[in-house]
Coordinates of C-alpha atoms and ligand atoms in Angstrom, one line a residue:
M18 CA -25.6 -16.9 -33.2
S19 CA -23.1 -17.0 -36.0
G20 CA -20.0 -14.8 -35.8
F21 CA -21.6 -12.3 -38.2
E22 CA -24.9 -12.3 -36.3
E23 CA -23.0 -11.6 -33.1
V24 CA -21.3 -8.5 -34.5
N25 CA -24.7 -7.4 -35.9
Y26 CA -26.3 -7.9 -32.5
Y27 CA -23.9 -5.4 -31.0
F28 CA -24.4 -3.1 -34.1
R29 CA -28.2 -3.1 -33.7
K30 CA -28.0 -2.5 -30.0
A31 CA -26.1 0.8 -30.8
A32 CA -28.2 1.5 -33.9
R33 CA -31.4 1.5 -31.8
I34 CA -30.0 4.1 -29.5
M35 CA -29.0 6.2 -32.5
D36 CA -32.4 6.0 -34.2
L37 CA -30.9 4.7 -37.5
T38 CA -33.6 4.0 -40.1
A39 CA -34.0 0.4 -41.2
H40 CA -32.7 1.2 -44.6
V41 CA -29.4 2.8 -43.4
E42 CA -29.0 0.0 -40.9
R43 CA -29.4 -2.7 -43.6
M44 CA -27.0 -0.8 -45.9
L45 CA -24.3 -0.6 -43.2
V46 CA -24.4 -4.2 -42.3
T47 CA -24.5 -5.6 -45.8
P48 CA -21.0 -6.6 -47.0
Y49 CA -19.5 -5.0 -50.1
R50 CA -18.1 -8.2 -51.5
E51 CA -17.7 -11.9 -50.5
V52 CA -15.1 -14.0 -52.3
K53 CA -14.6 -17.8 -51.9
V54 CA -11.7 -19.4 -54.0
D55 CA -10.2 -22.8 -54.6
V56 CA -6.5 -22.7 -53.5
S57 CA -5.5 -26.3 -54.3
V58 CA -1.7 -26.8 -54.4
T59 CA 0.7 -29.7 -54.9
L60 CA 2.0 -31.0 -51.6
D61 CA 5.7 -32.0 -51.1
D62 CA 4.8 -35.7 -51.6
G63 CA 3.3 -35.0 -55.0
Q64 CA -0.3 -35.4 -53.7
L65 CA -2.9 -32.7 -54.4
G66 CA -3.9 -30.6 -51.3
T67 CA -7.3 -29.0 -51.7
F68 CA -8.0 -25.9 -49.7
I69 CA -10.6 -23.1 -49.7
G70 CA -9.7 -19.4 -49.2
Y71 CA -12.0 -16.5 -48.4
R72 CA -11.8 -12.7 -48.5
V73 CA -14.8 -10.7 -47.3
Q74 CA -14.8 -6.9 -48.0
H75 CA -17.3 -5.3 -45.7
D76 CA -17.2 -1.6 -46.2
N77 CA -15.0 1.0 -48.0
S78 CA -16.8 4.3 -47.3
R79 CA -13.9 5.6 -45.2
G80 CA -11.0 4.2 -47.4
P81 CA -9.4 1.1 -48.6
M82 CA -10.6 -2.0 -46.8
K83 CA -8.3 -3.4 -44.2
G84 CA -8.1 -6.7 -42.2
G85 CA -6.1 -9.8 -41.5
L86 CA -5.7 -13.2 -43.1
R87 CA -6.2 -16.2 -40.8
Y88 CA -4.9 -19.7 -41.5
H89 CA -7.0 -22.0 -39.3
P90 CA -9.3 -25.0 -39.5
T91 CA -12.3 -22.9 -38.3
V92 CA -12.0 -20.4 -41.1
D93 CA -15.2 -20.2 -43.1
L94 CA -17.3 -17.6 -44.8
D95 CA -19.3 -16.7 -41.7
E96 CA -16.2 -16.3 -39.6
A97 CA -14.7 -14.0 -42.2
L98 CA -17.9 -12.0 -42.5
G99 CA -18.1 -11.4 -38.8
L100 CA -14.4 -10.5 -38.5
A101 CA -14.6 -8.3 -41.7
S102 CA -17.5 -6.3 -40.2
L103 CA -15.7 -6.0 -36.9
M104 CA -12.8 -4.4 -38.9
T105 CA -15.1 -1.8 -40.3
W106 CA -16.1 -0.7 -36.8
K107 CA -12.6 -1.0 -35.5
T108 CA -10.9 1.2 -38.1
A109 CA -13.7 3.7 -37.5
V110 CA -13.3 3.7 -33.7
A111 CA -9.5 4.2 -34.2
N112 CA -10.4 7.0 -36.7
L113 CA -8.2 5.5 -39.4
P114 CA -8.9 6.2 -43.1
F115 CA -9.8 2.6 -43.8
G116 CA -12.8 0.3 -44.1
G117 CA -13.0 -3.3 -43.1
A118 CA -12.2 -6.7 -44.6
K119 CA -11.0 -10.1 -43.4
G120 CA -10.1 -13.5 -44.9
G121 CA -8.1 -16.6 -44.7
I122 CA -7.7 -20.2 -45.6
T123 CA -9.3 -23.2 -44.0
V124 CA -6.1 -25.0 -43.0
D125 CA -4.1 -26.1 -40.1
P126 CA -0.7 -24.7 -41.1
A127 CA 1.1 -26.9 -38.6
T128 CA 0.4 -29.8 -41.0
L129 CA 2.3 -28.0 -43.9
S130 CA 6.0 -27.6 -44.6
P131 CA 7.3 -24.0 -45.2
H132 CA 7.4 -24.6 -48.9
E133 CA 3.8 -25.9 -48.9
L134 CA 2.8 -22.8 -46.9
E135 CA 4.5 -20.5 -49.4
R136 CA 2.8 -22.2 -52.4
L137 CA -0.6 -22.0 -50.7
T138 CA -0.1 -18.3 -50.0
R139 CA 1.1 -17.5 -53.5
K140 CA -1.9 -19.5 -55.0
F141 CA -4.3 -17.5 -52.8
V142 CA -2.8 -14.2 -54.0
E143 CA -3.1 -15.5 -57.6
R144 CA -6.8 -16.0 -56.9
I145 CA -7.5 -12.6 -55.2
H146 CA -4.9 -10.2 -56.6
D147 CA -7.4 -8.4 -58.7
I148 CA -9.6 -7.5 -55.7
I149 CA -6.9 -6.4 -53.3
G150 CA -4.5 -3.5 -53.6
P151 CA -3.0 -0.5 -51.8
Q152 CA -6.1 1.6 -52.6
T153 CA -8.7 -1.2 -52.4
D154 CA -8.0 -3.8 -49.8
I155 CA -4.8 -4.3 -47.7
P156 CA -4.4 -7.6 -45.8
A157 CA -2.4 -8.1 -42.6
P158 CA -1.3 -10.9 -40.2
D159 CA -3.9 -12.7 -38.0
V160 CA -4.0 -16.1 -36.4
N161 CA -1.2 -18.3 -37.8
T162 CA 0.0 -15.8 -40.3
N163 CA 3.1 -13.7 -39.8
A164 CA 5.6 -11.3 -41.4
Q165 CA 7.0 -14.1 -43.7
V166 CA 3.5 -14.8 -45.1
M167 CA 3.0 -11.1 -45.7
A168 CA 6.4 -11.0 -47.5
W169 CA 5.2 -13.7 -49.9
I170 CA 1.9 -11.9 -50.5
M171 CA 3.8 -8.7 -51.3
D172 CA 6.1 -10.5 -53.7
E173 CA 3.3 -12.4 -55.5
Y174 CA 1.1 -9.4 -55.8
S175 CA 4.0 -7.4 -57.2
K176 CA 4.4 -9.9 -60.1
Y177 CA 1.0 -8.9 -61.3
H178 CA 0.9 -5.2 -60.4
G179 CA 4.5 -4.0 -60.2
F180 CA 6.5 -3.3 -56.9
S181 CA 3.7 -2.8 -54.3
P182 CA 4.9 -2.8 -50.7
A183 CA 1.7 -1.0 -49.6
V184 CA -0.6 -3.9 -50.6
V185 CA 0.0 -5.6 -47.3
T186 CA 1.1 -4.7 -43.8
G187 CA 2.9 -6.5 -41.1
K188 CA 5.8 -7.2 -43.4
P189 CA 9.3 -7.8 -42.2
V190 CA 11.1 -4.5 -41.4
D191 CA 13.7 -5.5 -44.0
L192 CA 10.9 -5.5 -46.6
F193 CA 9.3 -2.1 -45.8
G194 CA 7.5 -3.3 -42.7
S195 CA 7.1 -0.7 -40.0
K196 CA 9.3 -0.7 -36.9
G197 CA 7.0 -1.4 -33.9
R198 CA 4.3 -3.4 -35.9
E199 CA 5.2 -6.8 -34.5
E200 CA 4.4 -5.7 -30.9
A201 CA 1.8 -3.1 -31.8
T202 CA -1.3 -5.0 -30.9
G203 CA 0.0 -6.0 -27.5
R204 CA 1.3 -2.5 -26.8
G205 CA -2.1 -1.0 -27.7
V206 CA -3.9 -3.5 -25.5
V207 CA -1.8 -2.4 -22.5
L208 CA -2.1 1.3 -23.3
A209 CA -5.9 0.9 -23.6
L210 CA -6.0 -0.6 -20.1
E211 CA -3.8 2.1 -18.7
E212 CA -6.1 4.8 -20.2
Y213 CA -9.2 3.2 -18.6
L214 CA -7.5 2.7 -15.2
K215 CA -6.4 6.3 -15.1
D216 CA -9.8 7.6 -15.9
A217 CA -11.8 5.2 -13.8
G218 CA -9.6 5.7 -10.7
G219 CA -8.5 2.1 -11.0
G220 CA -4.9 2.8 -10.2
E221 CA -2.1 1.4 -12.3
I222 CA -1.1 -1.9 -13.8
R223 CA 1.7 -2.4 -11.2
G224 CA 0.6 -5.0 -8.7
K225 CA -2.5 -6.1 -10.6
T226 CA -2.9 -9.8 -11.5
F227 CA -3.7 -11.1 -15.0
A228 CA -4.8 -14.3 -16.7
V229 CA -4.0 -14.3 -20.4
Q230 CA -5.5 -16.8 -22.9
G231 CA -3.3 -17.1 -26.0
F232 CA 0.5 -16.7 -26.2
G233 CA 1.0 -15.9 -29.9
N234 CA 1.7 -12.5 -31.2
V235 CA -0.9 -10.6 -29.3
G236 CA -0.9 -12.7 -26.0
S237 CA 2.9 -12.8 -25.6
W238 CA 3.5 -9.1 -26.3
T239 CA 0.6 -8.2 -24.0
C240 CA 2.3 -10.3 -21.3
R241 CA 5.6 -8.6 -21.9
F242 CA 4.2 -5.1 -21.6
I243 CA 2.2 -6.1 -18.5
D244 CA 5.4 -7.4 -17.0
E245 CA 7.4 -4.3 -18.0
R246 CA 4.8 -2.2 -16.0
G247 CA 5.0 -4.4 -12.9
G248 CA 1.8 -6.3 -13.4
R249 CA 1.7 -10.0 -12.4
V250 CA 0.8 -12.5 -15.1
V251 CA -0.3 -15.5 -13.0
A252 CA -1.9 -17.7 -15.7
V253 CA -1.3 -18.2 -19.4
G254 CA -2.8 -20.6 -21.9
D255 CA -2.5 -21.6 -25.5
A256 CA -4.0 -24.3 -27.9
K257 CA -2.1 -27.0 -26.0
G258 CA -3.1 -26.2 -22.4
A259 CA -2.6 -23.6 -19.7
I260 CA -0.3 -23.0 -16.7
K261 CA -0.5 -21.1 -13.5
S262 CA 1.8 -19.6 -10.9
P263 CA 0.2 -17.5 -8.1
E264 CA 3.5 -15.6 -7.5
G265 CA 3.6 -14.6 -11.2
L266 CA 5.2 -16.2 -14.2
D267 CA 8.6 -15.1 -15.3
V268 CA 7.5 -13.7 -18.7
S269 CA 10.8 -13.5 -20.5
R270 CA 11.7 -17.0 -19.5
L271 CA 8.2 -18.1 -20.6
V272 CA 8.7 -16.5 -24.0
A273 CA 12.0 -18.4 -24.4
H274 CA 10.3 -21.6 -23.3
A275 CA 7.4 -21.2 -25.8
A276 CA 9.8 -20.3 -28.6
K277 CA 11.7 -23.5 -27.9
T278 CA 8.9 -25.9 -27.3
G279 CA 6.0 -24.4 -29.3
S280 CA 3.8 -24.0 -26.2
V281 CA 3.6 -22.6 -22.7
V282 CA 2.8 -26.1 -21.4
G283 CA 5.6 -27.7 -19.4
F284 CA 7.1 -24.4 -18.1
A285 CA 9.2 -25.2 -15.1
G286 CA 7.8 -24.1 -11.8
A287 CA 4.2 -23.6 -13.0
D288 CA 1.2 -25.8 -12.4
A289 CA -0.8 -27.2 -15.3
I290 CA -4.5 -26.0 -15.5
S291 CA -7.1 -26.3 -18.2
N292 CA -8.1 -23.3 -20.4
D293 CA -11.5 -23.4 -18.7
Q294 CA -9.8 -23.0 -15.3
L295 CA -7.8 -20.1 -16.8
L296 CA -10.9 -18.2 -17.7
A297 CA -12.2 -18.6 -14.1
E298 CA -8.9 -17.5 -12.3
A299 CA -9.4 -15.0 -9.5
V300 CA -7.4 -12.2 -11.1
D301 CA -7.9 -8.5 -11.6
V302 CA -7.9 -8.7 -15.4
L303 CA -8.8 -11.5 -17.7
V304 CA -7.2 -11.1 -21.2
P305 CA -8.7 -13.4 -23.9
A306 CA -6.0 -13.2 -26.7
A307 CA -6.6 -16.3 -28.8
L308 CA -9.8 -17.2 -30.7
G309 CA -13.3 -15.8 -30.7
G310 CA -16.3 -17.1 -28.7
V311 CA -14.5 -18.3 -25.7
I312 CA -16.5 -16.5 -23.0
T313 CA -19.9 -17.9 -23.4
E314 CA -23.3 -17.9 -21.5
A315 CA -22.2 -21.2 -19.9
N316 CA -18.9 -20.0 -18.4
A317 CA -19.5 -16.2 -18.0
K318 CA -20.8 -16.8 -14.4
D319 CA -17.4 -18.4 -13.5
V320 CA -15.3 -15.4 -14.6
R321 CA -13.9 -13.8 -11.4
A322 CA -11.9 -11.0 -12.9
G323 CA -13.3 -7.5 -12.6
I324 CA -12.1 -6.4 -16.0
V325 CA -12.2 -8.4 -19.3
L326 CA -9.7 -6.8 -21.7
E327 CA -10.6 -8.1 -25.1
A328 CA -7.3 -8.5 -27.0
A329 CA -8.7 -11.2 -29.2
N330 CA -11.4 -10.5 -31.8
A331 CA -15.0 -11.3 -30.6
P332 CA -14.0 -13.4 -27.6
T333 CA -17.3 -12.7 -25.7
T334 CA -20.6 -13.9 -27.0
P335 CA -23.6 -11.5 -26.7
R336 CA -25.2 -13.6 -24.0
A337 CA -21.9 -13.7 -22.1
D338 CA -21.6 -10.0 -22.5
E339 CA -25.0 -9.6 -20.8
V340 CA -24.2 -11.9 -18.0
L341 CA -20.8 -10.2 -17.3
T342 CA -22.3 -6.7 -17.5
A343 CA -25.1 -7.7 -15.1
R344 CA -22.5 -9.0 -12.7
G345 CA -20.7 -5.6 -12.8
V346 CA -17.7 -6.9 -14.8
T347 CA -16.2 -4.1 -17.0
I348 CA -15.6 -5.3 -20.6
L349 CA -13.1 -3.2 -22.6
P350 CA -14.1 -4.1 -26.1
D351 CA -12.1 -5.6 -29.0
I352 CA -12.8 -2.9 -31.5
W353 CA -11.0 -0.4 -29.3
V354 CA -8.6 -2.5 -27.2
N355 CA -6.9 -4.5 -30.0
A356 CA -6.9 -1.7 -32.6
G357 CA -3.1 -1.0 -32.0
G358 CA -2.3 -3.6 -34.7
V359 CA -4.3 -2.0 -37.4
T360 CA -3.2 1.5 -36.3
V361 CA 0.5 0.7 -36.8
S362 CA -0.5 -1.2 -40.0
Y363 CA -1.9 2.2 -41.1
F364 CA 1.4 3.8 -40.2
E365 CA 3.2 1.1 -42.2
W366 CA 0.9 1.8 -45.2
V367 CA 1.5 5.6 -44.9
Q368 CA 5.3 5.0 -44.9
N369 CA 5.1 2.6 -47.9
V370 CA 2.9 5.1 -49.9
Q371 CA 5.4 7.9 -49.1
R372 CA 8.5 5.7 -49.5
F373 CA 9.6 6.9 -46.1
S374 CA 10.5 5.2 -42.9
W375 CA 9.7 6.3 -39.3
E376 CA 11.8 5.7 -36.2
V377 CA 10.2 3.4 -33.7
D378 CA 9.8 6.2 -31.1
R379 CA 7.6 8.1 -33.6
V380 CA 5.5 4.9 -34.3
N381 CA 5.0 4.3 -30.5
A382 CA 4.2 8.0 -29.8
E383 CA 1.6 8.1 -32.6
L384 CA 0.1 4.8 -31.4
A385 CA -0.2 6.1 -27.9
R386 CA -1.9 9.3 -29.2
H387 CA -4.4 7.3 -31.2
V388 CA -5.3 5.1 -28.2
R389 CA -5.7 8.1 -25.9
E390 CA -7.9 10.0 -28.4
A391 CA -10.1 7.0 -29.0
Y392 CA -10.5 6.5 -25.3
A393 CA -11.4 10.1 -24.7
T394 CA -14.2 9.9 -27.3
L395 CA -15.5 6.5 -26.0
A396 CA -15.4 7.7 -22.4
R397 CA -17.5 10.8 -23.3
V398 CA -20.1 8.7 -25.1
V399 CA -20.2 6.2 -22.1
R400 CA -20.9 9.1 -19.8
E401 CA -23.3 11.0 -22.0
R402 CA -25.4 8.0 -23.1
K403 CA -24.9 5.8 -20.0
V404 CA -24.0 2.8 -22.1
S405 CA -21.3 0.2 -21.9
F406 CA -17.9 0.7 -23.6
R407 CA -18.8 -1.7 -26.3
T408 CA -22.0 0.1 -27.2
A409 CA -20.2 3.4 -27.0
A410 CA -17.6 2.1 -29.4
F411 CA -20.3 0.9 -31.9
I412 CA -22.1 4.3 -31.6
V413 CA -18.9 6.2 -32.4
A414 CA -18.0 3.8 -35.3
I415 CA -21.5 3.7 -36.8
G416 CA -21.7 7.5 -36.7
R417 CA -18.4 7.8 -38.6
V418 CA -19.1 5.1 -41.2
G419 CA -22.7 6.3 -41.6
R420 CA -21.8 9.9 -42.1
A421 CA -19.1 9.0 -44.7
T422 CA -21.6 6.7 -46.5
V423 CA -24.3 9.4 -46.7
L424 CA -21.8 12.2 -47.7
R425 CA -20.4 10.1 -50.5
G426 CA -23.9 9.5 -51.8
V427 CA -25.6 6.1 -52.0
Ligands
NAD503 P1 -1.3 -16.2 -33.2 O1 -1.5 -17.2 -34.2 O2 0.0 -15.5 -33.1 O3 -1.6 -16.8 -31.7 C1 -2.8 -17.4 -31.4 C2 -2.6 -18.0 -30.0 O4 -3.9 -18.6 -29.6 C3 -1.6 -19.1 -29.9 O5 -0.9 -19.0 -28.6 C4 -2.5 -20.4 -29.9 O6 -1.9 -21.5 -29.3 C5 -3.7 -19.9 -29.1 N1 -4.9 -20.7 -29.3 C6 -5.4 -21.2 -30.5 N2 -6.4 -22.0 -30.2 C7 -6.6 -22.0 -28.9 C8 -7.6 -22.6 -28.0 N3 -8.5 -23.4 -28.5 N4 -7.5 -22.3 -26.7 C9 -6.5 -21.5 -26.2 N5 -5.6 -20.9 -27.0 C10 -5.6 -21.2 -28.3 O7 -2.5 -15.1 -33.4 P2 -2.5 -13.6 -32.9 O8 -2.1 -12.7 -34.1 O9 -1.9 -13.4 -31.6 O10 -4.1 -13.3 -32.7 C11 -4.8 -13.7 -31.5 C12 -6.1 -12.9 -31.5 O11 -5.9 -11.5 -31.6 C13 -7.1 -13.3 -32.6 O12 -8.4 -13.2 -32.1 C14 -6.8 -12.2 -33.6 O13 -7.9 -12.0 -34.5 C15 -6.6 -11.0 -32.7 N6 -5.9 -9.9 -33.2 C16 -4.7 -10.0 -33.8 C17 -4.0 -8.9 -34.2 C18 -2.6 -9.0 -34.7 O14 -2.0 -7.9 -35.0 N7 -2.0 -10.1 -34.9 C19 -4.6 -7.6 -34.2 C20 -5.9 -7.5 -33.6 C21 -6.5 -8.7 -33.2

């Protein structure tokens, strides 16, 4: 299945339970707009670098479309389609007044200098500035993009449309970014787990063991919040490899090591393992926090964790989802678990639109409230309909997006 088909598989599973008509179903899965642009730029050595950029806008029935920009060699139209649709369902689960979008550039940014990266980003904005905007489509960081990239986007967009901080979120705090946005996704991931554990009688994070794949923004902040609550992070991986320490890794030292060397690999006192071994670690909670499609039909049988906490987008394929569910593994799904990022992005947008700034305590308190309220709704649907958390999340999201679509008139 392609990424888009995978999301639509989950969508249809929920839609069947909801008795949606075929017409409404088709309308809800069909993207609003797909854009593919040439973003060729001159490289530092004078050569021409040719790159392709994408922006898929999936649905805007509940508000401006919202979703990240990814710079990675795997970026293509299908990946953007799948992730854009996932954003529609995610913003609806979190009950934010946004729709869904996603995009990016097919590039390995590690091969570019900072100046090349800036030129590439500005060229991309030149190509898409007329279809994004504070009331239409608001990009944000994703894999290999960060606050600096968002600052360039804001600056370039403002050249065409006047000063527009609300066109993009995840900006540096000095440039009207929100306090608390940097760590928001990881914070939301850990708050989501806490809500579930409280409700399911699963105790607390303290004393539980974790394996985390990905040590970028989401993975590293997730590890820090687990550590803060007394959880034991025993294995961590990134694109270069993985490491393990049964007594628990010293997370703050690991953060410093990764910042210095660019990877978790080589961390003193830890054993090297493969990313495949990481997924099969005997831990309480497995946290995929890197790319999508990593838990597959082939390796799902090896997963020994009792809970899969989906910090990454679409980390579990539909077949793997079935295998894990049949084995009694609880999957806490991406469209709820990692919504902390887009939730604080929403707060950032609100602050920008109001030309106002919130203190970090207010950001964190509002985030916690959103996570709690979303969980209460999901848990009720899980109990009433006797479905998985993922199907419940899709049921809630489809209901909200479907009602908005119908009320606005087709
Ligand atoms: P990032 O670029 O900061 O970090 C990505 C991490 O994944 C890095 O540690 C990288 O080394 C690792 N990685 C890449 N390829 C890998 C591979 N083949 N095997 C193992 N590790 C690999 O990106 P991020 O922002 O942390 O995003 C991670 C995931 O979380 C993505 O799925 C993204 O869509 C999702 N997400 C991000 C946010 C956000 O606010 N940044 C919000 C919601 C969801």
